Amino acid sequence: MSPGDLAAKYGLAVSGKRPSLGEYTRRLWSRRHFIVAFATARLTATYTAARLGQIWQVMTPLLNAAVYYLIFGLLLGTSRGIPNFIAYLCTGVFVFQFTQSAVLSGTRSIADNLGLIRALHFPRACLPIAFTVIQLQELLFSMGVLGVIILASGEPLTLRWLLVLPILFLQSVFNAGLAMFMARIGAKTTDMAQLMPFIIRTWMYTSGVFWSVSTFTHKAPHWVAVILDNNPALIFNDLMRYALMDSVSSSSLPHHVWIITLAWAAVVGLGGYMFFWKAEEEYGRG
């Protein structure tokens, strides 16, 4: 008898065989408590050795904002024409760092956890999703400080602040999908982890973190303006600014902005999930 016939006769199955997408999703959902526990433990361990501990969750984006304000706001003058530039800048830095950190950690999530992958059987998508949850926890911890900065800068507390919840949900779905997409690539091409910081930095410069993209798109060719205006990182930045800053009006947002945001979250979230699932059997091999 062939090996396949013997396996069928005794009810044996291939170890680590990729399940169907529906079964994979069911198994992933059953590991949701593991994902949250893993993310919380990793986040706590990250700052254990630091003297200031988890205060660095807030200090890191604040220090980045201070550096960007010095260089772009004061030296290069990109603050001209932007009302309440400090709130504008801090919001952009905090929101973009959520995506940046999720993508960078997702890229390394498989390669840096081979011991865990080879020791335990679980849906490998748990790892990039868990690292996205880590970054979301950091952002939620920082949002309180961001709210204080925005209020101290003169912005009022309005009902638009409630929009923060759907914005963060859609951005989390987008980030998780992108993290899973990059996790598969990073598992095969380990040099991608070295390349990604440069790609992310370029993306940041085109995402209106510390300057207004509209000052460029008014003069740019139409196709360039369309690409820049539909940049998902820019859309999440502008939506969060609209939610938190009364000085940012709805006229500054792209037409059908919520439809575009939902489309980005659905396409990247689901696409990244399916792209990652396709290679489930390959993670940890070799």
CSV table of C-alpha atoms in Angstrom, one decimal:
chain,number,residue,atom,x,y,z
A,1,MET,CA,0.0,0.0,0.0
A,2,SER,CA,1.1,3.5,-0.7
A,3,PRO,CA,1.8,5.9,2.2
A,4,GLY,CA,-1.4,7.8,1.3
A,5,ASP,CA,-3.5,4.6,1.4
A,6,LEU,CA,-2.0,3.6,4.7
A,7,ALA,CA,-2.8,7.0,6.1
A,8,ALA,CA,-6.4,6.8,4.9
A,9,LYS,CA,-6.8,3.3,6.3
A,10,TYR,CA,-5.7,4.3,9.8
A,11,GLY,CA,-7.3,7.7,9.8
A,12,LEU,CA,-4.0,9.6,9.8
A,13,ALA,CA,-3.7,13.2,8.6
A,14,VAL,CA,-0.8,15.4,7.6
A,15,SER,CA,0.8,17.1,10.6
A,16,GLY,CA,0.3,20.9,10.4
A,17,LYS,CA,-2.0,20.6,7.3
A,18,ARG,CA,-3.7,23.9,6.5
A,19,PRO,CA,-7.4,23.8,7.4
A,20,SER,CA,-10.1,25.4,5.4
A,21,LEU,CA,-10.5,29.2,5.8
A,22,GLY,CA,-13.7,28.7,7.9
A,23,GLU,CA,-12.1,26.2,10.2
A,24,TYR,CA,-9.0,28.3,10.5
A,25,THR,CA,-11.1,31.3,11.5
A,26,ARG,CA,-13.0,29.2,14.1
A,27,ARG,CA,-9.7,28.0,15.6
A,28,LEU,CA,-8.3,31.5,15.6
A,29,TRP,CA,-11.4,32.8,17.4
A,30,SER,CA,-11.0,30.1,20.0
A,31,ARG,CA,-7.5,31.4,20.7
A,32,ARG,CA,-8.7,35.0,21.3
A,33,HIS,CA,-7.9,34.8,25.1
A,34,PHE,CA,-4.4,33.5,24.3
A,35,ILE,CA,-3.9,36.5,21.9
A,36,VAL,CA,-4.9,39.1,24.5
A,37,ALA,CA,-2.8,37.4,27.2
A,38,PHE,CA,0.2,37.0,25.0
A,39,ALA,CA,-0.1,40.7,23.9
A,40,THR,CA,-0.4,41.9,27.5
A,41,ALA,CA,2.5,39.8,28.7
A,42,ARG,CA,4.8,41.0,25.9
A,43,LEU,CA,3.8,44.6,26.5
A,44,THR,CA,4.5,44.4,30.2
A,45,ALA,CA,7.9,42.6,29.6
A,46,THR,CA,9.0,45.2,27.0
A,47,TYR,CA,9.3,48.0,29.6
A,48,THR,CA,10.3,45.9,32.6
A,49,ALA,CA,14.0,46.7,32.4
A,50,ALA,CA,13.4,50.4,31.8
A,51,ARG,CA,13.6,52.7,34.9
A,52,LEU,CA,10.5,54.6,33.8
A,53,GLY,CA,8.7,51.5,32.8
A,54,GLN,CA,5.5,51.9,30.8
A,55,ILE,CA,5.8,55.7,30.9
A,56,TRP,CA,7.9,55.1,27.7
A,57,GLN,CA,4.6,54.2,25.9
A,58,VAL,CA,3.8,57.9,26.1
A,59,MET,CA,7.3,59.4,26.2
A,60,THR,CA,8.3,57.8,22.8
A,61,PRO,CA,5.6,59.5,20.7
A,62,LEU,CA,5.9,62.7,22.7
A,63,LEU,CA,9.6,62.9,22.1
A,64,ASN,CA,9.1,62.1,18.4
A,65,ALA,CA,6.5,65.0,18.2
A,66,ALA,CA,9.0,67.3,19.9
A,67,VAL,CA,11.7,66.5,17.4
A,68,TYR,CA,9.3,66.9,14.5
A,69,TYR,CA,8.0,70.2,15.9
A,70,LEU,CA,11.6,71.6,16.2
A,71,ILE,CA,12.6,70.5,12.7
A,72,PHE,CA,9.4,70.9,10.6
A,73,GLY,CA,7.4,73.4,12.6
A,74,LEU,CA,10.2,75.8,13.6
A,75,LEU,CA,13.1,75.3,11.2
A,76,LEU,CA,11.3,74.4,8.0
A,77,GLY,CA,8.1,76.3,8.7
A,78,THR,CA,5.6,73.6,7.7
A,79,SER,CA,3.3,74.9,10.4
A,80,ARG,CA,2.3,77.9,8.3
A,81,GLY,CA,-1.3,77.7,7.4
A,82,ILE,CA,-2.2,75.0,9.8
A,83,PRO,CA,-4.3,76.1,12.8
A,84,ASN,CA,-3.2,74.6,16.1
A,85,PHE,CA,-0.1,73.0,14.7
A,86,ILE,CA,0.8,71.3,18.0
A,87,ALA,CA,-2.4,69.4,18.3
A,88,TYR,CA,-2.2,68.6,14.5
A,89,LEU,CA,1.3,67.3,14.9
A,90,CYS,CA,0.8,65.2,18.0
A,91,THR,CA,-2.3,63.6,16.6
A,92,GLY,CA,-0.5,62.6,13.4
A,93,VAL,CA,2.5,61.3,15.3
A,94,PHE,CA,0.4,59.2,17.7
A,95,VAL,CA,-1.9,57.8,15.0
A,96,PHE,CA,0.8,57.0,12.5
A,97,GLN,CA,3.0,55.4,15.1
A,98,PHE,CA,0.2,52.9,15.7
A,99,THR,CA,0.4,51.7,12.1
A,100,GLN,CA,4.2,52.0,11.9
A,101,SER,CA,4.7,49.8,15.0
A,102,ALA,CA,2.1,47.2,14.0
A,103,VAL,CA,3.7,46.8,10.6
A,104,LEU,CA,7.3,46.6,11.8
A,105,SER,CA,6.5,44.1,14.6
A,106,GLY,CA,4.2,42.1,12.3
A,107,THR,CA,7.1,41.8,9.8
A,108,ARG,CA,9.2,40.1,12.5
A,109,SER,CA,6.4,38.2,14.3
A,110,ILE,CA,7.1,34.8,12.6
A,111,ALA,CA,10.9,35.0,12.3
A,112,ASP,CA,11.3,36.1,16.0
A,113,ASN,CA,9.0,33.5,17.4
A,114,LEU,CA,10.2,30.3,15.7
A,115,GLY,CA,10.7,28.5,19.0
A,116,LEU,CA,7.1,29.1,20.0
A,117,ILE,CA,5.8,28.1,16.6
A,118,ARG,CA,7.7,24.8,16.6
A,119,ALA,CA,6.8,24.0,20.2
A,120,LEU,CA,3.1,24.6,20.1
A,121,HIS,CA,0.3,24.0,17.6
A,122,PHE,CA,-1.9,27.1,17.1
A,123,PRO,CA,-3.1,29.3,14.2
A,124,ARG,CA,0.0,31.3,13.3
A,125,ALA,CA,-2.1,34.4,12.6
A,126,CYS,CA,-2.3,34.7,16.4
A,127,LEU,CA,1.2,36.2,16.3
A,128,PRO,CA,0.8,39.2,13.9
A,129,ILE,CA,-2.7,39.9,15.4
A,130,ALA,CA,-1.2,39.8,18.9
A,131,PHE,CA,1.5,42.3,18.0
A,132,THR,CA,-1.2,44.5,16.5
A,133,VAL,CA,-3.1,44.3,19.8
A,134,ILE,CA,0.1,45.3,21.6
A,135,GLN,CA,0.4,48.4,19.6
A,136,LEU,CA,-3.3,49.1,20.1
A,137,GLN,CA,-2.9,48.8,23.9
A,138,GLU,CA,0.0,51.3,23.7
A,139,LEU,CA,-2.0,53.7,21.7
A,140,LEU,CA,-5.0,53.5,24.1
A,141,PHE,CA,-2.6,54.2,27.0
A,142,SER,CA,-1.3,57.2,25.1
A,143,MET,CA,-4.7,58.6,24.0
A,144,GLY,CA,-5.3,60.0,27.4
A,145,VAL,CA,-2.2,62.1,27.1
A,146,LEU,CA,-3.1,63.1,23.6
A,147,GLY,CA,-6.5,64.3,24.8
A,148,VAL,CA,-4.9,66.4,27.5
A,149,ILE,CA,-2.5,68.0,24.9
A,150,ILE,CA,-5.4,68.8,22.6
A,151,LEU,CA,-7.6,70.3,25.3
A,152,ALA,CA,-4.6,72.3,26.6
A,153,SER,CA,-4.0,73.7,23.1
A,154,GLY,CA,-7.4,75.3,23.1
A,155,GLU,CA,-9.6,72.7,21.4
A,156,PRO,CA,-13.0,72.0,23.0
A,157,LEU,CA,-14.4,68.7,24.0
A,158,THR,CA,-17.2,67.9,21.6
A,159,LEU,CA,-19.4,65.0,20.6
A,160,ARG,CA,-17.1,64.4,17.6
A,161,TRP,CA,-14.6,62.7,20.1
A,162,LEU,CA,-17.0,59.7,20.0
A,163,LEU,CA,-15.8,59.1,16.4
A,164,VAL,CA,-12.4,58.0,17.9
A,165,LEU,CA,-13.9,54.5,18.6
A,166,PRO,CA,-14.9,53.6,15.0
A,167,ILE,CA,-11.8,55.2,13.7
A,168,LEU,CA,-9.6,53.1,15.9
A,169,PHE,CA,-11.5,49.9,15.1
A,170,LEU,CA,-11.1,50.4,11.4
A,171,GLN,CA,-7.5,51.3,11.7
A,172,SER,CA,-6.9,48.2,13.9
A,173,VAL,CA,-8.4,46.0,11.2
A,174,PHE,CA,-6.3,47.7,8.6
A,175,ASN,CA,-3.1,47.4,10.7
A,176,ALA,CA,-3.8,43.7,11.5
A,177,GLY,CA,-4.2,42.9,7.8
A,178,LEU,CA,-1.1,44.7,6.9
A,179,ALA,CA,0.8,43.0,9.7
A,180,MET,CA,-0.3,39.6,8.5
A,181,PHE,CA,0.6,40.5,4.9
A,182,MET,CA,4.1,41.5,6.0
A,183,ALA,CA,4.4,38.6,8.5
A,184,ARG,CA,4.3,36.1,5.6
A,185,ILE,CA,6.8,38.1,3.5
A,186,GLY,CA,9.1,38.6,6.5
A,187,ALA,CA,9.0,34.8,7.3
A,188,LYS,CA,10.3,34.1,3.8
A,189,THR,CA,12.6,37.1,3.4
A,190,THR,CA,14.2,37.9,6.7
A,191,ASP,CA,16.0,40.9,5.2
A,192,MET,CA,12.6,42.6,4.8
A,193,ALA,CA,12.8,43.5,8.5
A,194,GLN,CA,15.9,45.6,7.7
A,195,LEU,CA,14.2,47.3,4.7
A,196,MET,CA,10.8,48.1,6.2
A,197,PRO,CA,12.0,51.0,8.4
A,198,PHE,CA,13.0,52.9,5.2
A,199,ILE,CA,9.7,52.1,3.5
A,200,ILE,CA,7.7,53.2,6.6
A,201,ARG,CA,9.7,56.4,6.9
A,202,THR,CA,8.9,57.2,3.2
A,203,TRP,CA,5.3,56.4,3.9
A,204,MET,CA,5.3,58.7,6.9
A,205,TYR,CA,6.6,61.7,4.8
A,206,THR,CA,3.7,61.3,2.4
A,207,SER,CA,1.0,60.9,5.1
A,208,GLY,CA,0.7,64.4,6.4
A,209,VAL,CA,2.0,63.7,9.8
A,210,PHE,CA,3.8,67.0,10.2
A,211,TRP,CA,2.7,68.9,7.1
A,212,SER,CA,-0.5,69.5,5.1
A,213,VAL,CA,-0.6,67.3,2.0
A,214,SER,CA,-3.2,69.6,0.5
A,215,THR,CA,-0.6,72.3,0.0
A,216,PHE,CA,1.1,70.0,-2.5
A,217,THR,CA,-1.9,68.3,-4.1
A,218,HIS,CA,-3.3,71.6,-5.2
A,219,LYS,CA,-0.4,72.0,-7.6
A,220,ALA,CA,0.4,68.4,-8.3
A,221,PRO,CA,-0.9,66.4,-11.4
A,222,HIS,CA,-4.3,64.9,-10.9
A,223,TRP,CA,-3.2,61.3,-10.7
A,224,VAL,CA,-0.6,62.2,-8.0
A,225,ALA,CA,-3.2,64.1,-6.0
A,226,VAL,CA,-5.6,61.1,-6.2
A,227,ILE,CA,-2.9,58.7,-4.9
A,228,LEU,CA,-1.9,61.0,-2.1
A,229,ASP,CA,-5.4,61.9,-1.0
A,230,ASN,CA,-6.4,58.2,-0.8
A,231,ASN,CA,-3.3,57.2,1.2
A,232,PRO,CA,-4.8,55.2,4.0
A,233,ALA,CA,-2.4,56.5,6.6
A,234,LEU,CA,-3.3,60.1,5.6
A,235,ILE,CA,-7.0,59.3,5.8
A,236,PHE,CA,-6.7,57.8,9.3
A,237,ASN,CA,-4.7,60.9,10.4
A,238,ASP,CA,-7.2,63.3,9.0
A,239,LEU,CA,-10.2,61.5,10.4
A,240,MET,CA,-8.6,61.4,13.9
A,241,ARG,CA,-7.8,65.1,13.6
A,242,TYR,CA,-11.4,65.8,12.5
A,243,ALA,CA,-12.7,63.8,15.5
A,244,LEU,CA,-10.5,65.5,18.1
A,245,MET,CA,-9.9,69.0,16.8
A,246,ASP,CA,-12.8,71.5,16.3
A,247,SER,CA,-10.5,73.6,14.1
A,248,VAL,CA,-10.5,70.8,11.5
A,249,SER,CA,-13.6,71.0,9.3
A,250,SER,CA,-15.3,68.3,7.3
A,251,SER,CA,-14.4,70.2,4.1
A,252,SER,CA,-10.8,69.2,4.6
A,253,LEU,CA,-11.6,65.5,4.3
A,254,PRO,CA,-11.9,63.6,1.0
A,255,HIS,CA,-15.3,63.0,-0.4
A,256,HIS,CA,-16.9,59.8,0.8
A,257,VAL,CA,-14.1,59.5,3.4
A,258,TRP,CA,-16.0,56.9,5.5
A,259,ILE,CA,-16.6,54.7,2.5
A,260,ILE,CA,-12.9,54.9,1.5
A,261,THR,CA,-11.8,54.1,5.1
A,262,LEU,CA,-14.2,51.1,5.4
A,263,ALA,CA,-12.9,49.9,2.0
A,264,TRP,CA,-9.3,50.1,3.0
A,265,ALA,CA,-10.0,48.3,6.3
A,266,ALA,CA,-12.0,45.5,4.6
A,267,VAL,CA,-9.7,45.0,1.6
A,268,VAL,CA,-6.4,45.1,3.6
A,269,GLY,CA,-7.8,43.3,6.6
A,270,LEU,CA,-9.4,40.4,4.7
A,271,GLY,CA,-6.8,40.3,2.0
A,272,GLY,CA,-3.9,40.2,4.5
A,273,TYR,CA,-5.7,37.5,6.5
A,274,MET,CA,-6.2,35.3,3.4
A,275,PHE,CA,-2.7,35.9,2.1
A,276,PHE,CA,-1.3,34.8,5.5
A,277,TRP,CA,-3.6,31.8,5.7
A,278,LYS,CA,-2.4,30.5,2.3
A,279,ALA,CA,1.1,29.8,3.7
A,280,GLU,CA,0.0,28.4,7.1
A,281,GLU,CA,1.8,25.1,6.5
A,282,GLU,CA,5.1,26.8,5.8
A,283,TYR,CA,5.7,28.8,8.9
A,284,GLY,CA,8.4,27.4,11.1
A,285,ARG,CA,9.5,24.8,8.5
A,286,GLY,CA,13.1,24.5,7.4
